[in-house]
Tab-separated table of C-alpha atoms in Angstrom:
chain	number	residue	atom	x	y	z
C	257	MET	CA	45.310	-18.616	-48.747
C	258	ALA	CA	47.472	-21.180	-50.747
C	259	ARG	CA	45.464	-23.879	-52.398
C	260	PRO	CA	45.676	-27.017	-50.446
C	261	PHE	CA	47.719	-30.222	-51.670
C	262	HIS	CA	44.822	-32.609	-50.725
C	263	LEU	CA	41.916	-33.650	-52.809
C	264	ASN	CA	38.299	-33.754	-51.861
C	265	THR	CA	38.091	-37.503	-52.037
C	266	PRO	CA	35.148	-39.559	-53.286
C	267	LEU	CA	32.386	-40.601	-50.859
C	268	LEU	CA	31.160	-44.047	-52.087
C	269	GLU	CA	28.368	-46.132	-50.881
C	270	SER	CA	29.367	-49.729	-50.487
C	271	VAL	CA	26.478	-52.117	-51.426
C	272	SER	CA	28.028	-55.246	-50.001
C	273	MET	CA	29.111	-53.544	-46.766
C	274	THR	CA	25.739	-52.105	-46.487
C	275	GLN	CA	24.159	-55.709	-46.780
C	276	ARG	CA	26.661	-56.895	-43.931
C	277	VAL	CA	25.842	-54.176	-41.634
C	278	GLY	CA	22.343	-53.465	-42.306
C	279	THR	CA	22.660	-49.796	-42.439
C	280	PRO	CA	24.129	-47.583	-45.307
C	281	VAL	CA	27.914	-47.785	-45.447
C	282	PHE	CA	29.781	-44.738	-47.073
C	283	LEU	CA	33.476	-45.137	-47.823
C	284	LYS	CA	35.748	-41.897	-47.575
C	285	MET	CA	38.183	-42.941	-50.174
C	286	GLU	CA	41.414	-41.404	-48.637
C	287	ASN	CA	43.441	-43.989	-50.778
C	288	SER	CA	42.814	-41.732	-53.710
C	289	GLN	CA	44.851	-38.926	-52.468
C	290	PRO	CA	47.969	-37.778	-54.387
C	291	SER	CA	50.310	-39.385	-51.764
C	292	GLY	CA	48.106	-42.523	-51.405
C	293	SER	CA	46.613	-41.568	-48.018
C	294	PHE	CA	44.837	-39.273	-45.727
C	295	LYS	CA	48.160	-37.996	-44.261
C	296	ILE	CA	48.411	-35.143	-47.053
C	297	ARG	CA	45.638	-33.354	-45.381
C	298	GLY	CA	47.520	-32.512	-42.173
C	299	ILE	CA	51.023	-32.564	-43.566
C	300	GLY	CA	50.204	-30.394	-46.350
C	301	HIS	CA	48.490	-28.054	-43.802
C	302	LEU	CA	51.299	-28.195	-41.617
C	303	CYS	CA	54.049	-27.598	-44.411
C	304	GLN	CA	52.169	-24.479	-45.866
C	305	GLN	CA	52.157	-23.082	-42.193
C	306	LEU	CA	55.679	-23.939	-41.156
C	307	ALA	CA	57.889	-24.747	-44.279
C	308	THR	CA	57.359	-22.152	-46.803
C	309	ASP	CA	60.915	-20.553	-46.144
C	310	SER	CA	62.461	-23.780	-45.209
C	311	LYS	CA	65.822	-25.104	-46.356
C	312	GLY	CA	64.314	-28.583	-46.150
C	313	VAL	CA	61.877	-30.815	-44.183
C	314	VAL	CA	62.612	-33.950	-42.250
C	315	CYS	CA	59.829	-36.661	-41.281
C	316	SER	CA	60.067	-39.876	-39.631
C	317	SER	CA	57.627	-42.306	-41.016
C	318	GLY	CA	56.563	-45.993	-41.565
C	319	GLY	CA	55.384	-44.891	-44.917
C	320	ASN	CA	52.308	-42.868	-45.550
C	321	ALA	CA	53.539	-39.582	-43.561
C	322	GLY	CA	56.696	-39.906	-45.443
C	323	MET	CA	55.110	-40.146	-48.823
C	324	ALA	CA	52.950	-37.061	-48.041
C	325	ALA	CA	55.815	-35.049	-46.713
C	326	ALA	CA	57.771	-36.075	-50.036
C	327	TYR	CA	54.988	-35.119	-52.063
C	328	VAL	CA	54.315	-31.835	-50.449
C	329	ALA	CA	58.000	-30.905	-50.452
C	330	ARG	CA	58.288	-31.606	-54.251
C	331	LYS	CA	55.439	-29.456	-54.861
C	332	MET	CA	56.819	-26.611	-52.729
C	333	GLY	CA	60.331	-26.953	-54.170
C	334	VAL	CA	61.826	-27.822	-50.952
C	335	PRO	CA	64.176	-30.823	-50.009
C	336	ALA	CA	62.839	-33.855	-48.199
C	337	THR	CA	64.673	-36.315	-45.917
C	338	ILE	CA	62.433	-39.211	-44.911
C	339	VAL	CA	63.751	-41.355	-41.920
C	340	VAL	CA	62.152	-44.829	-41.963
C	341	PRO	CA	62.683	-47.626	-39.748
C	342	SER	CA	64.216	-50.891	-41.212
C	343	SER	CA	60.716	-52.703	-41.125
C	344	THR	CA	59.731	-50.406	-43.998
C	345	PRO	CA	58.974	-52.295	-47.263
C	346	GLN	CA	61.429	-51.825	-50.039
C	347	LEU	CA	58.634	-50.460	-52.397
C	348	VAL	CA	58.161	-47.729	-49.883
C	349	VAL	CA	61.680	-46.531	-50.043
C	350	GLN	CA	61.700	-46.749	-53.655
C	351	ARG	CA	58.498	-44.611	-53.772
C	352	LEU	CA	59.948	-42.006	-51.601
C	353	ARG	CA	62.866	-41.770	-53.740
C	354	ASP	CA	60.696	-41.426	-56.847
C	355	GLN	CA	59.259	-38.386	-54.982
C	356	GLY	CA	62.717	-37.058	-54.903
C	357	ALA	CA	63.279	-37.626	-51.279
C	358	THR	CA	66.400	-38.480	-49.471
C	359	VAL	CA	65.780	-41.646	-47.660
C	360	ASN	CA	67.443	-42.264	-44.405
C	361	ILE	CA	66.950	-45.784	-42.940
C	362	THR	CA	67.479	-45.716	-38.992
C	363	GLY	CA	66.355	-48.343	-36.384
C	364	LYS	CA	63.815	-51.038	-36.030
C	365	VAL	CA	60.537	-49.096	-35.245
C	366	TRP	CA	59.148	-45.813	-36.021
C	367	ASP	CA	60.165	-44.386	-32.433
C	368	ASP	CA	63.869	-44.879	-33.525
C	369	ALA	CA	63.528	-43.218	-36.767
C	370	ASN	CA	61.837	-40.410	-35.087
C	371	THR	CA	64.774	-39.795	-32.726
C	372	GLU	CA	66.985	-39.617	-35.745
C	373	ALA	CA	64.660	-37.110	-37.462
C	374	LEU	CA	64.551	-34.914	-34.450
C	375	ARG	CA	68.363	-34.995	-34.376
C	376	LEU	CA	68.643	-33.831	-37.940
C	377	ALA	CA	66.132	-31.066	-37.523
C	378	GLU	CA	68.374	-29.939	-34.776
C	379	THR	CA	71.871	-30.353	-36.433
C	380	GLU	CA	71.075	-29.501	-40.047
C	381	GLY	CA	68.315	-26.791	-39.334
C	382	LEU	CA	65.428	-28.684	-41.132
C	383	THR	CA	61.942	-28.209	-40.521
C	384	TYR	CA	60.533	-31.350	-38.606
C	385	VAL	CA	57.356	-32.541	-39.874
C	386	PRO	CA	55.737	-34.772	-37.091
C	387	PRO	CA	53.717	-37.730	-38.472
C	388	PHE	CA	50.805	-37.668	-36.026
C	389	ASP	CA	51.423	-35.235	-33.235
C	390	HIS	CA	50.620	-31.743	-33.888
C	391	PRO	CA	47.767	-29.458	-33.751
C	392	LEU	CA	48.119	-28.447	-37.412
C	393	LEU	CA	48.073	-31.674	-38.526
C	394	TRP	CA	44.734	-32.432	-36.865
C	395	GLN	CA	43.380	-29.253	-38.243
C	396	GLY	CA	44.379	-30.432	-41.655
C	397	HIS	CA	42.805	-33.821	-41.034
C	398	SER	CA	39.691	-32.420	-39.879
C	399	SER	CA	38.735	-31.550	-43.465
C	400	VAL	CA	37.845	-34.951	-44.043
C	401	ILE	CA	34.851	-34.503	-41.983
C	402	SER	CA	33.639	-31.355	-43.254
C	403	GLU	CA	33.701	-32.856	-46.823
C	404	VAL	CA	31.495	-35.494	-45.695
C	405	ALA	CA	29.194	-33.037	-43.865
C	406	ALA	CA	28.724	-31.256	-47.145
C	407	SER	CA	27.981	-34.355	-49.142
C	408	LEU	CA	26.180	-36.811	-46.923
C	409	GLU	CA	22.400	-36.238	-46.711
C	410	GLU	CA	22.139	-37.127	-42.948
C	411	LYS	CA	24.412	-37.384	-40.063
C	412	PRO	CA	26.467	-40.536	-39.753
C	413	GLY	CA	25.530	-42.960	-36.880
C	414	ALA	CA	29.189	-43.701	-36.252
C	415	VAL	CA	32.686	-43.118	-37.777
C	416	LEU	CA	34.885	-46.100	-38.444
C	417	LEU	CA	38.720	-45.527	-38.663
C	418	SER	CA	42.187	-47.005	-37.823
C	419	VAL	CA	44.464	-45.631	-35.199
C	420	GLY	CA	48.102	-45.530	-35.507
C	421	GLY	CA	49.692	-42.677	-33.608
C	422	GLY	CA	46.330	-40.904	-33.226
C	423	GLY	CA	46.716	-38.210	-35.736
C	424	LEU	CA	43.649	-39.074	-37.813
C	425	LEU	CA	41.564	-39.811	-34.617
C	426	CYS	CA	42.326	-36.266	-33.284
C	427	GLY	CA	41.550	-34.577	-36.750
C	428	VAL	CA	38.219	-36.614	-36.994
C	429	ILE	CA	37.220	-35.621	-33.597
C	430	GLN	CA	37.995	-31.898	-34.294
C	431	GLY	CA	36.177	-32.235	-37.557
C	432	LEU	CA	32.870	-33.854	-35.621
C	433	LYS	CA	33.156	-30.729	-33.132
C	434	ASP	CA	33.524	-28.380	-36.039
C	435	VAL	CA	30.511	-29.524	-37.854
C	436	GLY	CA	28.425	-30.072	-34.517
C	437	TRP	CA	28.233	-33.853	-34.764
C	438	THR	CA	29.549	-34.611	-31.300
C	439	ASP	CA	26.875	-37.235	-30.620
C	440	VAL	CA	28.416	-39.398	-33.321
C	441	SER	CA	30.481	-42.280	-31.907
C	442	VAL	CA	33.894	-43.128	-33.268
C	443	ILE	CA	35.034	-46.714	-33.596
C	444	ALA	CA	38.764	-46.899	-33.426
C	445	MET	CA	40.432	-49.845	-34.617
C	446	GLU	CA	43.833	-51.244	-33.950
C	447	THR	CA	45.666	-54.526	-34.706
C	448	VAL	CA	46.864	-56.675	-31.753
C	449	GLY	CA	50.666	-55.883	-31.288
C	450	ALA	CA	50.125	-52.314	-32.579
C	451	ASP	CA	47.494	-51.331	-29.770
C	452	CYS	CA	49.166	-48.284	-28.244
C	453	PHE	CA	45.689	-46.401	-27.969
C	454	ASN	CA	43.720	-49.465	-26.679
C	455	ALA	CA	46.418	-49.984	-24.146
C	456	ALA	CA	46.376	-46.482	-22.883
C	457	VAL	CA	42.406	-46.550	-22.966
C	458	LYS	CA	42.449	-49.824	-20.744
C	459	ALA	CA	45.297	-48.461	-18.330
C	460	GLY	CA	43.821	-45.172	-17.792
C	461	ARG	CA	47.191	-43.528	-18.867
C	462	LEU	CA	49.612	-43.172	-21.762
C	463	VAL	CA	51.360	-46.469	-22.121
C	464	THR	CA	54.345	-47.364	-24.093
C	465	LEU	CA	54.501	-50.665	-26.006
C	466	ASP	CA	57.631	-52.780	-25.689
C	467	ASP	CA	57.626	-53.504	-29.128
C	468	ILE	CA	55.456	-53.411	-32.478
C	469	THR	CA	54.708	-57.159	-33.093
C	470	SER	CA	51.795	-56.618	-35.718
C	471	GLU	CA	52.391	-56.771	-39.328
C	472	ALA	CA	50.418	-53.626	-39.769
C	473	LYS	CA	53.619	-51.654	-39.443
C	474	CYS	CA	52.042	-48.296	-40.466
C	475	LEU	CA	49.995	-48.384	-37.194
C	476	GLY	CA	53.498	-48.860	-35.442
C	477	ALA	CA	54.001	-46.101	-32.882
C	478	LYS	CA	54.692	-47.290	-29.307
C	479	THR	CA	52.933	-44.464	-27.648
C	480	VAL	CA	49.892	-42.917	-28.956
C	481	CYS	CA	49.718	-39.031	-28.944
C	482	ARG	CA	48.631	-37.572	-25.568
C	483	LYS	CA	45.716	-35.525	-27.241
C	484	ALA	CA	44.073	-38.704	-28.652
C	485	PHE	CA	44.241	-40.238	-25.103
C	486	GLU	CA	42.680	-36.964	-23.696
C	487	PHE	CA	39.885	-37.180	-26.127
C	488	SER	CA	39.150	-40.749	-24.939
C	489	GLN	CA	39.086	-39.593	-21.432
C	490	SER	CA	37.098	-36.344	-21.787
C	491	GLY	CA	33.654	-38.038	-22.826
C	492	GLU	CA	32.958	-35.223	-25.222
C	493	ILE	CA	32.518	-37.740	-28.094
C	494	SER	CA	32.227	-41.528	-27.507
C	495	ILE	CA	35.339	-43.336	-28.586
C	496	ILE	CA	34.978	-47.319	-28.778
C	497	SER	CA	38.436	-48.753	-28.895
C	498	GLU	CA	38.706	-52.186	-30.345
C	499	LEU	CA	41.214	-54.728	-31.664
C	500	VAL	CA	41.298	-57.144	-34.370
C	501	THR	CA	44.173	-59.688	-35.185
C	502	ASP	CA	46.529	-59.400	-38.176
C	503	GLN	CA	44.708	-62.280	-39.824
C	504	GLN	CA	41.329	-60.580	-39.548
C	505	ALA	CA	42.972	-57.287	-40.881
C	506	LEU	CA	44.563	-59.265	-43.847
C	507	SER	CA	41.331	-60.986	-44.593
C	508	ALA	CA	39.625	-57.489	-44.648
C	509	VAL	CA	42.086	-56.317	-47.240
C	510	GLU	CA	41.529	-59.217	-49.444
C	511	THR	CA	37.627	-59.020	-49.192
C	512	PHE	CA	37.922	-55.114	-49.837
C	513	LEU	CA	40.000	-56.013	-52.847
C	514	ASP	CA	37.439	-58.595	-54.051
C	515	GLU	CA	34.457	-56.610	-53.427
C	516	GLU	CA	35.293	-52.892	-54.006
C	517	ARG	CA	38.360	-53.383	-56.502
C	518	VAL	CA	40.607	-51.367	-54.249
C	519	LEU	CA	43.968	-52.587	-52.706
C	520	VAL	CA	44.839	-50.829	-49.248
C	521	GLU	CA	47.257	-51.830	-46.507
C	522	MET	CA	46.771	-53.792	-43.442
C	523	ALA	CA	46.718	-50.623	-41.165
C	524	CYS	CA	43.642	-49.552	-43.270
C	525	GLY	CA	42.373	-53.402	-43.078
C	526	ALA	CA	42.006	-53.014	-39.177
C	527	ALA	CA	39.064	-50.663	-39.706
C	528	LEU	CA	37.602	-52.612	-42.623
C	529	ALA	CA	37.739	-55.828	-40.330
C	530	ALA	CA	35.259	-54.107	-37.961
C	531	VAL	CA	32.640	-54.619	-40.722
C	532	TYR	CA	33.764	-58.064	-42.117
C	533	SER	CA	34.398	-59.734	-38.902
C	534	GLY	CA	30.979	-58.886	-37.521
C	535	LEU	CA	32.323	-56.430	-34.737
C	536	VAL	CA	29.902	-53.662	-35.650
C	537	HIS	CA	26.938	-56.027	-34.809
C	538	ARG	CA	28.541	-57.142	-31.671
C	539	LEU	CA	28.934	-53.551	-30.435
C	540	GLN	CA	25.196	-53.071	-31.410
C	541	ASP	CA	24.245	-56.192	-29.332
C	542	GLU	CA	26.456	-55.004	-26.486
C	543	GLY	CA	24.481	-51.818	-26.609
C	544	ARG	CA	27.704	-49.690	-27.169
C	545	LEU	CA	26.308	-48.565	-30.717
C	546	PRO	CA	22.681	-47.816	-31.442
C	547	ALA	CA	20.413	-50.378	-33.293
C	548	PRO	CA	19.369	-49.547	-35.980
C	549	LEU	CA	22.355	-47.390	-36.644
C	550	GLY	CA	22.453	-44.472	-39.014
C	551	PRO	CA	24.881	-44.310	-41.949
C	552	LEU	CA	28.226	-45.821	-41.024
C	553	LEU	CA	31.186	-43.597	-42.342
C	554	VAL	CA	34.116	-45.601	-42.956
C	555	ILE	CA	37.622	-43.776	-43.482
C	556	VAL	CA	39.389	-45.649	-46.026
C	557	CYS	CA	42.715	-44.427	-44.869
C	558	GLY	CA	44.848	-45.703	-47.825
C	559	GLY	CA	48.254	-47.138	-48.062
C	560	SER	CA	51.504	-46.665	-50.162
C	561	SER	CA	52.965	-49.597	-48.572
C	562	VAL	CA	51.184	-52.417	-50.262
C	563	ASP	CA	51.293	-54.207	-53.699
C	564	MET	CA	50.504	-57.589	-54.826
C	565	GLU	CA	53.952	-59.043	-53.873
C	566	GLN	CA	53.597	-57.373	-50.395
C	567	LEU	CA	50.045	-59.018	-49.999
C	568	SER	CA	51.166	-62.579	-50.858
C	569	HIS	CA	54.169	-62.048	-48.540
C	570	LEU	CA	51.906	-61.226	-45.773
C	571	LYS	CA	49.474	-64.176	-46.646
C	572	HIS	CA	52.312	-66.531	-46.666
C	573	LYS	CA	53.488	-65.061	-43.165
C	574	LEU	CA	50.354	-64.970	-41.661
C	575	HIS	CA	49.212	-68.514	-43.072
C	576	THR	CA	45.793	-67.430	-44.153
């Protein structure tokens, strides 16, 4: 078995978050992965299974999946084409090129870029690397929970994460099932305007958003993957779907930078905002989360599409 491309990331206790929530808060620092986010777990696993004899990989991405695919392809000595929508920050395009990838800018949102990636896979004979919707990705992402199970002394009371297309959510649920933690609730966070999972949960069926209006572009899939929706309906594991505003997500990014000295993107800020905005307490008051709660596990999913310039641009745009 080839060595995986991902790292066993640090699990850090946050004193300031613990004080806010009133229960120990542990941060799984996926921002410290070589590609900057958790995506390398699933994409590395998928590429090791499917792309060893490939003449090249093609991945559609708003940022993090592309960074992971470009990194893995470079390590495997395989050419990578990353198709990104025009909403992708210039710094992401540059970082992808720095990894040796060919960057193809197509369409306005991820769905447009994905159509082009599928076309290239077909016409050029490239291996298509989906950013979130594939069982091998979920299997790779599930390793985040097995790592936590090996190092946390007690079972978490809940897992807090952000949802974009649903790949991390599917991986975490698979991981919880693998380690026998099926009674642990998952708090699935999105921003208003990039809320395809919440819309599906409310409607009781898959929903395709008209557009992505949130600034958390990395959460920007118009339709969540079917498996994530099925998990939300099956009741095997309690999934609590909640929304925060862009302003709350951005404020969480700033607070996290101040308190933990780590800069993450707004997509990750959506999960952090559940702690900083008092949402965890509200869920306890409503009886949807137990009080007292066991340790809260927060997946700090990362982000390669943010720097100080991008942060001040967002602050200016959102008037915070």
